[in-house]
Amino acid sequence: MASTAPTVELVHGASMPLLGLGTWPMDDAEAERVVAEAIGLGYRLVDTAENYKNERGVGLGLKASGVAREDLFVTTKFNKEWHGVDLAAEAAERALDRLGLDYLDLLLIHWPNPDHGQYVEAWQGLARLLESGRVKAIGTSNFKPAHLDRIIEATGVIPDVNQIQLSPLTTRLETRAYHKERGIVTQSWSPIGGSGTSVREEPLVLELAEKYGKTPVQVVLRWHLDLGLAVVPKSSNLERLEQNLDVFGFQLDPDDVMALSALDQGEASAADSDAFGH
């Protein structure tokens, strides 16, 4: 029996695995293969997005895995052209069609796109979808506390998840504190560091990998988990997929968690969601 990640209960009642498979930048063919392989290893959460252009491949991989739909947790995200009350519902239907599914476990607004000015309406649309049961949990991606304030004030509906760029190089302390206060689960994307900067090459990470007898990536993933974060690392390599899931049998010493957090390069190291989005 393959091991699976433990789950966290979300604010609207769904249970989400703490670790899942990220699928950017796989194409349909690669996504189909990797998703089926990952589920065979014990992954139960698969994360995709309209913008990744691989939802069809992800859906085929889910089906090929042979695992019952109710045992899987599928997340997708939609772009700014669907920012509207009715448009969000259309985005969900299109995603379901591409994935070949009857419902989504988690649907996220991919970026707030404040210049577009419609993310509050998009959130109102997600709140309706949650009531309809077509979506089991709703959330945001790349939202700052100011963006979250606006949607919560407008609707009274708290996101289940905010998925943000987060690693020891980009720790997002203020946003994490905001989430914790409101019961929003923080889910880390680019958890090993992106934009050409990889945490796995940091001398401290290499030192800790030796100390714990783990790979550098396993050490960094454990850092996320020890901070109470959910995480969606991407790999298309079978051995690394297996290693990424094998992080629940050890913990980092609190001093080591703090030392890794001290690698933080500040908020400016994250993509600025007031300026970037799609």
PDB file of C-alpha atoms in Angstrom:
ATOM      1  CA  MET A   1       0.000   0.000   0.000  1.00  0.00           C
ATOM      2  CA  ALA A   2       1.475   3.352  -1.042  1.00  0.00           C
ATOM      3  CA  SER A   3       1.801   5.937   1.715  1.00  0.00           C
ATOM      4  CA  THR A   4      -0.266   9.116   1.394  1.00  0.00           C
ATOM      5  CA  ALA A   5       0.072  12.569   2.892  1.00  0.00           C
ATOM      6  CA  PRO A   6      -1.893  13.501   6.020  1.00  0.00           C
ATOM      7  CA  THR A   7      -4.735  15.973   5.511  1.00  0.00           C
ATOM      8  CA  VAL A   8      -5.784  19.338   6.903  1.00  0.00           C
ATOM      9  CA  GLU A   9      -9.433  20.306   7.404  1.00  0.00           C
ATOM     10  CA  LEU A  10     -10.414  23.411   5.453  1.00  0.00           C
ATOM     11  CA  VAL A  11     -12.739  26.108   6.736  1.00  0.00           C
ATOM     12  CA  HIS A  12     -15.706  24.918   4.644  1.00  0.00           C
ATOM     13  CA  GLY A  13     -15.300  21.280   5.698  1.00  0.00           C
ATOM     14  CA  ALA A  14     -13.224  19.615   2.971  1.00  0.00           C
ATOM     15  CA  SER A  15     -10.088  17.644   3.880  1.00  0.00           C
ATOM     16  CA  MET A  16      -7.023  18.510   1.791  1.00  0.00           C
ATOM     17  CA  PRO A  17      -3.747  16.559   1.644  1.00  0.00           C
ATOM     18  CA  LEU A  18      -0.851  18.604   3.021  1.00  0.00           C
ATOM     19  CA  LEU A  19       1.367  17.626   0.101  1.00  0.00           C
ATOM     20  CA  GLY A  20       0.382  17.216  -3.522  1.00  0.00           C
ATOM     21  CA  LEU A  21       1.674  17.196  -7.067  1.00  0.00           C
ATOM     22  CA  GLY A  22       2.278  20.460  -8.898  1.00  0.00           C
ATOM     23  CA  THR A  23       1.976  20.160 -12.693  1.00  0.00           C
ATOM     24  CA  TRP A  24       3.452  23.395 -14.094  1.00  0.00           C
ATOM     25  CA  PRO A  25       4.960  23.409 -16.761  1.00  0.00           C
ATOM     26  CA  MET A  26       3.936  19.935 -18.000  1.00  0.00           C
ATOM     27  CA  ASP A  27       2.080  19.545 -21.297  1.00  0.00           C
ATOM     28  CA  ASP A  28      -0.921  17.220 -21.626  1.00  0.00           C
ATOM     29  CA  ALA A  29       1.109  14.128 -22.521  1.00  0.00           C
ATOM     30  CA  GLU A  30       3.576  14.534 -19.674  1.00  0.00           C
ATOM     31  CA  ALA A  31       0.828  15.431 -17.205  1.00  0.00           C
ATOM     32  CA  GLU A  32      -1.135  12.287 -18.082  1.00  0.00           C
ATOM     33  CA  ARG A  33       1.903  10.078 -17.425  1.00  0.00           C
ATOM     34  CA  VAL A  34       3.155  11.840 -14.308  1.00  0.00           C
ATOM     35  CA  VAL A  35      -0.261  12.188 -12.646  1.00  0.00           C
ATOM     36  CA  ALA A  36      -0.963   8.464 -13.052  1.00  0.00           C
ATOM     37  CA  GLU A  37       2.523   7.577 -11.747  1.00  0.00           C
ATOM     38  CA  ALA A  38       2.266   9.966  -8.802  1.00  0.00           C
ATOM     39  CA  ILE A  39      -1.123   8.628  -7.737  1.00  0.00           C
ATOM     40  CA  GLY A  40       0.344   5.128  -7.932  1.00  0.00           C
ATOM     41  CA  LEU A  41       3.043   6.260  -5.482  1.00  0.00           C
ATOM     42  CA  GLY A  42       0.441   7.603  -3.029  1.00  0.00           C
ATOM     43  CA  TYR A  43      -0.187  11.200  -4.102  1.00  0.00           C
ATOM     44  CA  ARG A  44      -3.830  12.168  -3.681  1.00  0.00           C
ATOM     45  CA  LEU A  45      -3.747  15.919  -4.440  1.00  0.00           C
ATOM     46  CA  VAL A  46      -3.091  17.118  -7.988  1.00  0.00           C
ATOM     47  CA  ASP A  47      -2.761  20.844  -8.711  1.00  0.00           C
ATOM     48  CA  THR A  48      -3.323  22.299 -12.174  1.00  0.00           C
ATOM     49  CA  ALA A  49      -4.634  25.526 -13.744  1.00  0.00           C
ATOM     50  CA  GLU A  50      -6.273  26.852 -16.879  1.00  0.00           C
ATOM     51  CA  ASN A  51      -3.055  28.736 -17.597  1.00  0.00           C
ATOM     52  CA  TYR A  52      -0.938  25.550 -17.472  1.00  0.00           C
ATOM     53  CA  LYS A  53      -2.819  24.234 -20.534  1.00  0.00           C
ATOM     54  CA  ASN A  54      -2.601  20.668 -19.218  1.00  0.00           C
ATOM     55  CA  GLU A  55      -6.002  20.086 -17.567  1.00  0.00           C
ATOM     56  CA  ARG A  56      -6.975  17.514 -20.207  1.00  0.00           C
ATOM     57  CA  GLY A  57      -3.781  15.547 -19.573  1.00  0.00           C
ATOM     58  CA  VAL A  58      -4.290  15.785 -15.809  1.00  0.00           C
ATOM     59  CA  GLY A  59      -7.828  14.435 -16.201  1.00  0.00           C
ATOM     60  CA  LEU A  60      -6.621  11.515 -18.304  1.00  0.00           C
ATOM     61  CA  GLY A  61      -3.949  10.765 -15.693  1.00  0.00           C
ATOM     62  CA  LEU A  62      -6.542  10.803 -12.908  1.00  0.00           C
ATOM     63  CA  LYS A  63      -8.661   8.323 -14.847  1.00  0.00           C
ATOM     64  CA  ALA A  64      -5.682   6.125 -15.754  1.00  0.00           C
ATOM     65  CA  SER A  65      -4.665   5.874 -12.086  1.00  0.00           C
ATOM     66  CA  GLY A  66      -7.681   3.697 -11.309  1.00  0.00           C
ATOM     67  CA  VAL A  67      -8.125   5.398  -7.912  1.00  0.00           C
ATOM     68  CA  ALA A  68     -11.706   6.281  -6.935  1.00  0.00           C
ATOM     69  CA  ARG A  69     -12.644   9.931  -7.571  1.00  0.00           C
ATOM     70  CA  GLU A  70     -13.676  10.472  -3.942  1.00  0.00           C
ATOM     71  CA  ASP A  71     -10.144   9.531  -2.827  1.00  0.00           C
ATOM     72  CA  LEU A  72      -8.553  12.250  -4.981  1.00  0.00           C
ATOM     73  CA  PHE A  73      -8.294  15.997  -4.402  1.00  0.00           C
ATOM     74  CA  VAL A  74      -8.155  18.059  -7.596  1.00  0.00           C
ATOM     75  CA  THR A  75      -7.294  21.771  -7.623  1.00  0.00           C
ATOM     76  CA  THR A  76      -7.465  24.104 -10.597  1.00  0.00           C
ATOM     77  CA  LYS A  77      -7.361  27.884 -11.126  1.00  0.00           C
ATOM     78  CA  PHE A  78      -8.841  30.320 -13.624  1.00  0.00           C
ATOM     79  CA  ASN A  79      -7.579  33.450 -15.385  1.00  0.00           C
ATOM     80  CA  LYS A  80      -8.790  37.050 -15.237  1.00  0.00           C
ATOM     81  CA  GLU A  81     -11.089  36.757 -18.268  1.00  0.00           C
ATOM     82  CA  TRP A  82     -13.415  34.793 -15.955  1.00  0.00           C
ATOM     83  CA  HIS A  83     -13.447  37.414 -13.190  1.00  0.00           C
ATOM     84  CA  GLY A  84     -17.170  37.922 -12.741  1.00  0.00           C
ATOM     85  CA  VAL A  85     -20.051  36.323 -10.831  1.00  0.00           C
ATOM     86  CA  ASP A  86     -21.422  34.339 -13.777  1.00  0.00           C
ATOM     87  CA  LEU A  87     -18.053  34.120 -15.511  1.00  0.00           C
ATOM     88  CA  ALA A  88     -16.560  32.230 -12.552  1.00  0.00           C
ATOM     89  CA  ALA A  89     -19.290  29.596 -12.920  1.00  0.00           C
ATOM     90  CA  GLU A  90     -18.477  29.307 -16.622  1.00  0.00           C
ATOM     91  CA  ALA A  91     -14.768  28.948 -15.801  1.00  0.00           C
ATOM     92  CA  ALA A  92     -15.618  26.077 -13.442  1.00  0.00           C
ATOM     93  CA  GLU A  93     -17.735  24.298 -16.064  1.00  0.00           C
ATOM     94  CA  ARG A  94     -15.022  24.630 -18.698  1.00  0.00           C
ATOM     95  CA  ALA A  95     -12.406  23.290 -16.281  1.00  0.00           C
ATOM     96  CA  LEU A  96     -14.646  20.355 -15.356  1.00  0.00           C
ATOM     97  CA  ASP A  97     -15.124  19.589 -19.037  1.00  0.00           C
ATOM     98  CA  ARG A  98     -11.374  19.644 -19.732  1.00  0.00           C
ATOM     99  CA  LEU A  99     -10.634  17.517 -16.662  1.00  0.00           C
ATOM    100  CA  GLY A 100     -13.518  15.118 -17.333  1.00  0.00           C
ATOM    101  CA  LEU A 101     -14.849  15.514 -13.778  1.00  0.00           C
ATOM    102  CA  ASP A 102     -18.238  16.124 -12.154  1.00  0.00           C
ATOM    103  CA  TYR A 103     -16.932  18.362  -9.381  1.00  0.00           C
ATOM    104  CA  LEU A 104     -13.785  20.173  -8.265  1.00  0.00           C
ATOM    105  CA  ASP A 105     -12.258  19.772  -4.835  1.00  0.00           C
ATOM    106  CA  LEU A 106     -10.732  23.258  -4.876  1.00  0.00           C
ATOM    107  CA  LEU A 107     -11.102  26.136  -7.327  1.00  0.00           C
ATOM    108  CA  LEU A 108      -8.819  29.170  -7.052  1.00  0.00           C
ATOM    109  CA  ILE A 109      -8.713  32.646  -8.566  1.00  0.00           C
ATOM    110  CA  HIS A 110      -5.207  32.389 -10.021  1.00  0.00           C
ATOM    111  CA  TRP A 111      -4.168  36.060  -9.627  1.00  0.00           C
ATOM    112  CA  PRO A 112      -6.063  39.061  -8.240  1.00  0.00           C
ATOM    113  CA  ASN A 113      -5.247  41.309 -11.246  1.00  0.00           C
ATOM    114  CA  PRO A 114      -6.265  44.477  -9.344  1.00  0.00           C
ATOM    115  CA  ASP A 115      -5.880  46.619 -12.478  1.00  0.00           C
ATOM    116  CA  HIS A 116      -8.617  44.488 -14.072  1.00  0.00           C
ATOM    117  CA  GLY A 117     -10.712  45.303 -11.002  1.00  0.00           C
ATOM    118  CA  GLN A 118     -13.037  42.286 -10.973  1.00  0.00           C
ATOM    119  CA  TYR A 119     -11.607  39.904  -8.398  1.00  0.00           C
ATOM    120  CA  VAL A 120     -14.342  40.695  -5.840  1.00  0.00           C
ATOM    121  CA  GLU A 121     -16.984  39.665  -8.397  1.00  0.00           C
ATOM    122  CA  ALA A 122     -14.968  36.528  -9.161  1.00  0.00           C
ATOM    123  CA  TRP A 123     -15.019  35.710  -5.449  1.00  0.00           C
ATOM    124  CA  GLN A 124     -18.772  36.256  -5.290  1.00  0.00           C
ATOM    125  CA  GLY A 125     -19.067  33.746  -8.120  1.00  0.00           C
ATOM    126  CA  LEU A 126     -16.928  31.218  -6.237  1.00  0.00           C
ATOM    127  CA  ALA A 127     -19.085  31.635  -3.118  1.00  0.00           C
ATOM    128  CA  ARG A 128     -22.136  30.691  -5.214  1.00  0.00           C
ATOM    129  CA  LEU A 129     -20.317  27.678  -6.671  1.00  0.00           C
ATOM    130  CA  LEU A 130     -19.513  26.480  -3.158  1.00  0.00           C
ATOM    131  CA  GLU A 131     -23.207  26.596  -2.271  1.00  0.00           C
ATOM    132  CA  SER A 132     -24.079  24.645  -5.425  1.00  0.00           C
ATOM    133  CA  GLY A 133     -21.751  21.748  -4.514  1.00  0.00           C
ATOM    134  CA  ARG A 134     -19.952  21.790  -7.895  1.00  0.00           C
ATOM    135  CA  VAL A 135     -16.900  22.919  -5.960  1.00  0.00           C
ATOM    136  CA  LYS A 136     -16.076  21.535  -2.489  1.00  0.00           C
ATOM    137  CA  ALA A 137     -13.654  24.296  -1.467  1.00  0.00           C
ATOM    138  CA  ILE A 138     -12.782  27.733  -2.826  1.00  0.00           C
ATOM    139  CA  GLY A 139      -9.727  29.882  -2.550  1.00  0.00           C
ATOM    140  CA  THR A 140      -7.279  32.327  -4.004  1.00  0.00           C
ATOM    141  CA  SER A 141      -3.769  32.287  -5.350  1.00  0.00           C
ATOM    142  CA  ASN A 142      -1.239  35.103  -5.043  1.00  0.00           C
ATOM    143  CA  PHE A 143      -3.607  37.303  -2.999  1.00  0.00           C
ATOM    144  CA  LYS A 144      -2.058  39.790  -0.565  1.00  0.00           C
ATOM    145  CA  PRO A 145      -3.756  40.594   2.764  1.00  0.00           C
ATOM    146  CA  ALA A 146      -5.220  43.784   1.202  1.00  0.00           C
ATOM    147  CA  HIS A 147      -6.843  41.720  -1.584  1.00  0.00           C
ATOM    148  CA  LEU A 148      -8.151  39.197   0.936  1.00  0.00           C
ATOM    149  CA  ASP A 149      -9.596  41.986   3.098  1.00  0.00           C
ATOM    150  CA  ARG A 150     -11.642  43.216   0.138  1.00  0.00           C
ATOM    151  CA  ILE A 151     -13.194  39.866  -0.777  1.00  0.00           C
ATOM    152  CA  ILE A 152     -13.943  38.943   2.842  1.00  0.00           C
ATOM    153  CA  GLU A 153     -15.504  42.341   3.555  1.00  0.00           C
ATOM    154  CA  ALA A 154     -17.615  42.112   0.401  1.00  0.00           C
ATOM    155  CA  THR A 155     -18.936  38.587   0.977  1.00  0.00           C
ATOM    156  CA  GLY A 156     -18.241  37.441   4.540  1.00  0.00           C
ATOM    157  CA  VAL A 157     -16.789  34.279   2.942  1.00  0.00           C
ATOM    158  CA  ILE A 158     -13.293  33.208   4.055  1.00  0.00           C
ATOM    159  CA  PRO A 159     -11.109  31.428   1.467  1.00  0.00           C
ATOM    160  CA  ASP A 160     -10.255  27.819   2.302  1.00  0.00           C
ATOM    161  CA  VAL A 161      -6.757  28.259   0.840  1.00  0.00           C
ATOM    162  CA  ASN A 162      -4.473  31.010  -0.421  1.00  0.00           C
ATOM    163  CA  GLN A 163      -1.741  29.492  -2.593  1.00  0.00           C
ATOM    164  CA  ILE A 164       1.308  31.767  -2.642  1.00  0.00           C
ATOM    165  CA  GLN A 165       4.944  31.764  -3.726  1.00  0.00           C
ATOM    166  CA  LEU A 166       6.779  30.632  -0.601  1.00  0.00           C
ATOM    167  CA  SER A 167      10.146  29.073   0.248  1.00  0.00           C
ATOM    168  CA  PRO A 168      12.935  29.631   2.789  1.00  0.00           C
ATOM    169  CA  LEU A 169      14.094  32.404   0.440  1.00  0.00           C
ATOM    170  CA  THR A 170      10.609  33.987   0.369  1.00  0.00           C
ATOM    171  CA  THR A 171       8.950  33.265   3.724  1.00  0.00           C
ATOM    172  CA  ARG A 172       5.900  35.618   3.469  1.00  0.00           C
ATOM    173  CA  LEU A 173       5.664  36.031   7.237  1.00  0.00           C
ATOM    174  CA  GLU A 174       3.026  38.795   7.207  1.00  0.00           C
ATOM    175  CA  THR A 175       0.725  36.957   4.804  1.00  0.00           C
ATOM    176  CA  ARG A 176       1.102  33.695   6.749  1.00  0.00           C
ATOM    177  CA  ALA A 177       0.162  35.478   9.979  1.00  0.00           C
ATOM    178  CA  TYR A 178      -2.911  36.963   8.285  1.00  0.00           C
ATOM    179  CA  HIS A 179      -3.962  33.507   7.073  1.00  0.00           C
ATOM    180  CA  LYS A 180      -3.474  31.905  10.481  1.00  0.00           C
ATOM    181  CA  GLU A 181      -5.632  34.518  12.193  1.00  0.00           C
ATOM    182  CA  ARG A 182      -8.520  33.768   9.811  1.00  0.00           C
ATOM    183  CA  GLY A 183      -8.219  29.992   9.412  1.00  0.00           C
ATOM    184  CA  ILE A 184      -7.000  30.176   5.799  1.00  0.00           C
ATOM    185  CA  VAL A 185      -4.591  27.377   4.866  1.00  0.00           C
ATOM    186  CA  THR A 186      -1.349  28.617   3.330  1.00  0.00           C
ATOM    187  CA  GLN A 187      -0.279  26.459   0.390  1.00  0.00           C
ATOM    188  CA  SER A 188       3.212  27.025  -1.016  1.00  0.00           C
ATOM    189  CA  TRP A 189       3.973  27.142  -4.722  1.00  0.00           C
ATOM    190  CA  SER A 190       7.582  27.192  -5.961  1.00  0.00           C
ATOM    191  CA  PRO A 191       8.451  25.638  -2.568  1.00  0.00           C
ATOM    192  CA  ILE A 192      12.081  24.955  -3.494  1.00  0.00           C
ATOM    193  CA  GLY A 193      12.558  28.479  -4.862  1.00  0.00           C
ATOM    194  CA  GLY A 194      12.116  29.662  -8.410  1.00  0.00           C
ATOM    195  CA  SER A 195      13.284  32.355 -10.827  1.00  0.00           C
ATOM    196  CA  GLY A 196      16.706  30.727 -11.140  1.00  0.00           C
ATOM    197  CA  THR A 197      17.327  30.672  -7.387  1.00  0.00           C
ATOM    198  CA  SER A 198      17.082  27.240  -5.829  1.00  0.00           C
ATOM    199  CA  VAL A 199      17.100  26.698  -2.089  1.00  0.00           C
ATOM    200  CA  ARG A 200      18.476  23.194  -2.569  1.00  0.00           C
ATOM    201  CA  GLU A 201      21.907  24.666  -3.387  1.00  0.00           C
ATOM    202  CA  GLU A 202      22.143  26.734  -0.187  1.00  0.00           C
ATOM    203  CA  PRO A 203      25.074  25.563   2.023  1.00  0.00           C
ATOM    204  CA  LEU A 204      22.754  25.393   5.056  1.00  0.00           C
ATOM    205  CA  VAL A 205      20.327  23.121   3.213  1.00  0.00           C
ATOM    206  CA  LEU A 206      23.169  20.825   2.097  1.00  0.00           C
ATOM    207  CA  GLU A 207      24.431  20.701   5.680  1.00  0.00           C
ATOM    208  CA  LEU A 208      20.977  19.825   7.036  1.00  0.00           C
ATOM    209  CA  ALA A 209      20.482  17.175   4.353  1.00  0.00           C
ATOM    210  CA  GLU A 210      23.611  15.468   5.659  1.00  0.00           C
ATOM    211  CA  LYS A 211      22.499  15.881   9.273  1.00  0.00           C
ATOM    212  CA  TYR A 212      19.095  14.249   8.694  1.00  0.00           C
ATOM    213  CA  GLY A 213      20.169  11.746   6.043  1.00  0.00           C
ATOM    214  CA  LYS A 214      17.680  13.240   3.558  1.00  0.00           C
ATOM    215  CA  THR A 215      17.883  14.979   0.196  1.00  0.00           C
ATOM    216  CA  PRO A 216      18.089  18.791   0.164  1.00  0.00           C
ATOM    217  CA  VAL A 217      14.579  18.946  -1.321  1.00  0.00           C
ATOM    218  CA  GLN A 218      13.200  16.695   1.432  1.00  0.00           C
ATOM    219  CA  VAL A 219      14.689  19.037   4.050  1.00  0.00           C
ATOM    220  CA  VAL A 220      13.042  22.068   2.423  1.00  0.00           C
ATOM    221  CA  LEU A 221       9.666  20.326   2.066  1.00  0.00           C
ATOM    222  CA  ARG A 222       9.856  19.333   5.735  1.00  0.00           C
ATOM    223  CA  TRP A 223      10.492  22.996   6.611  1.00  0.00           C
ATOM    224  CA  HIS A 224       7.172  23.902   4.967  1.00  0.00           C
ATOM    225  CA  LEU A 225       5.332  21.157   6.844  1.00  0.00           C
ATOM    226  CA  ASP A 226       6.940  22.026  10.186  1.00  0.00           C
ATOM    227  CA  LEU A 227       5.637  25.585   9.728  1.00  0.00           C
ATOM    228  CA  GLY A 228       2.107  24.231   9.207  1.00  0.00           C
ATOM    229  CA  LEU A 229       2.059  24.922   5.468  1.00  0.00           C
ATOM    230  CA  ALA A 230       0.628  22.781   2.678  1.00  0.00           C
ATOM    231  CA  VAL A 231       2.855  22.315  -0.350  1.00  0.00           C
ATOM    232  CA  VAL A 232       2.663  21.327  -4.045  1.00  0.00           C
ATOM    233  CA  PRO A 233       6.150  20.465  -5.363  1.00  0.00           C
ATOM    234  CA  LYS A 234       6.451  19.616  -9.049  1.00  0.00           C
ATOM    235  CA  SER A 235       8.531  16.788 -10.440  1.00  0.00           C
ATOM    236  CA  SER A 236       8.184  14.527 -13.450  1.00  0.00           C
ATOM    237  CA  ASN A 237      10.922  12.140 -12.290  1.00  0.00           C
ATOM    238  CA  LEU A 238       9.657   8.960 -10.624  1.00  0.00           C
ATOM    239  CA  GLU A 239      12.455   8.781  -8.031  1.00  0.00           C
ATOM    240  CA  ARG A 240      12.038  12.436  -7.042  1.00  0.00           C
ATOM    241  CA  LEU A 241       8.261  12.058  -6.891  1.00  0.00           C
ATOM    242  CA  GLU A 242       8.780   9.241  -4.411  1.00  0.00           C
ATOM    243  CA  GLN A 243      11.302  11.260  -2.382  1.00  0.00           C
ATOM    244  CA  ASN A 244       9.029  14.317  -2.273  1.00  0.00           C
ATOM    245  CA  LEU A 245       6.246  12.257  -0.703  1.00  0.00           C
ATOM    246  CA  ASP A 246       8.612  10.588   1.776  1.00  0.00           C
ATOM    247  CA  VAL A 247       8.829  13.543   4.184  1.00  0.00           C
ATOM    248  CA  PHE A 248       6.407  12.513   6.918  1.00  0.00           C
ATOM    249  CA  GLY A 249       8.727  10.230   8.885  1.00  0.00           C
ATOM    250  CA  PHE A 250      10.962  12.946  10.343  1.00  0.00           C
ATOM    251  CA  GLN A 251      10.874  16.503  11.676  1.00  0.00           C
ATOM    252  CA  LEU A 252      13.416  19.294  11.743  1.00  0.00           C
ATOM    253  CA  ASP A 253      14.706  20.630  15.051  1.00  0.00           C
ATOM    254  CA  PRO A 254      13.058  24.010  15.808  1.00  0.00           C
ATOM    255  CA  ASP A 255      16.468  25.713  15.587  1.00  0.00           C
ATOM    256  CA  ASP A 256      16.937  24.324  12.084  1.00  0.00           C
ATOM    257  CA  VAL A 257      13.479  25.566  11.039  1.00  0.00           C
ATOM    258  CA  MET A 258      14.462  29.033  12.294  1.00  0.00           C
ATOM    259  CA  ALA A 259      17.829  28.900  10.540  1.00  0.00           C
ATOM    260  CA  LEU A 260      16.176  28.035   7.224  1.00  0.00           C
ATOM    261  CA  SER A 261      13.643  30.852   7.720  1.00  0.00           C
ATOM    262  CA  ALA A 262      16.558  33.257   8.197  1.00  0.00           C
ATOM    263  CA  LEU A 263      17.468  32.730   4.517  1.00  0.00           C
ATOM    264  CA  ASP A 264      14.480  34.975   3.676  1.00  0.00           C
ATOM    265  CA  GLN A 265      15.226  37.596   1.036  1.00  0.00           C
ATOM    266  CA  GLY A 266      12.107  39.629   1.802  1.00  0.00           C
ATOM    267  CA  GLU A 267       8.759  40.281   0.174  1.00  0.00           C
ATOM    268  CA  ALA A 268      10.437  41.786  -2.899  1.00  0.00           C
ATOM    269  CA  SER A 269      11.707  38.296  -3.820  1.00  0.00           C
ATOM    270  CA  ALA A 270       8.126  37.201  -4.614  1.00  0.00           C
ATOM    271  CA  ALA A 271       6.250  38.030  -7.814  1.00  0.00           C
ATOM    272  CA  ASP A 272       4.265  41.203  -7.125  1.00  0.00           C
ATOM    273  CA  SER A 273       0.580  40.334  -7.602  1.00  0.00           C
ATOM    274  CA  ASP A 274      -0.333  44.018  -7.782  1.00  0.00           C
ATOM    275  CA  ALA A 275       1.747  44.242 -10.952  1.00  0.00           C
ATOM    276  CA  PHE A 276       1.701  40.710 -12.430  1.00  0.00           C
ATOM    277  CA  GLY A 277      -1.111  38.306 -13.257  1.00  0.00           C
ATOM    278  CA  HIS A 278      -3.065  36.549 -15.988  1.00  0.00           C
TER     279      HIS A 278
END
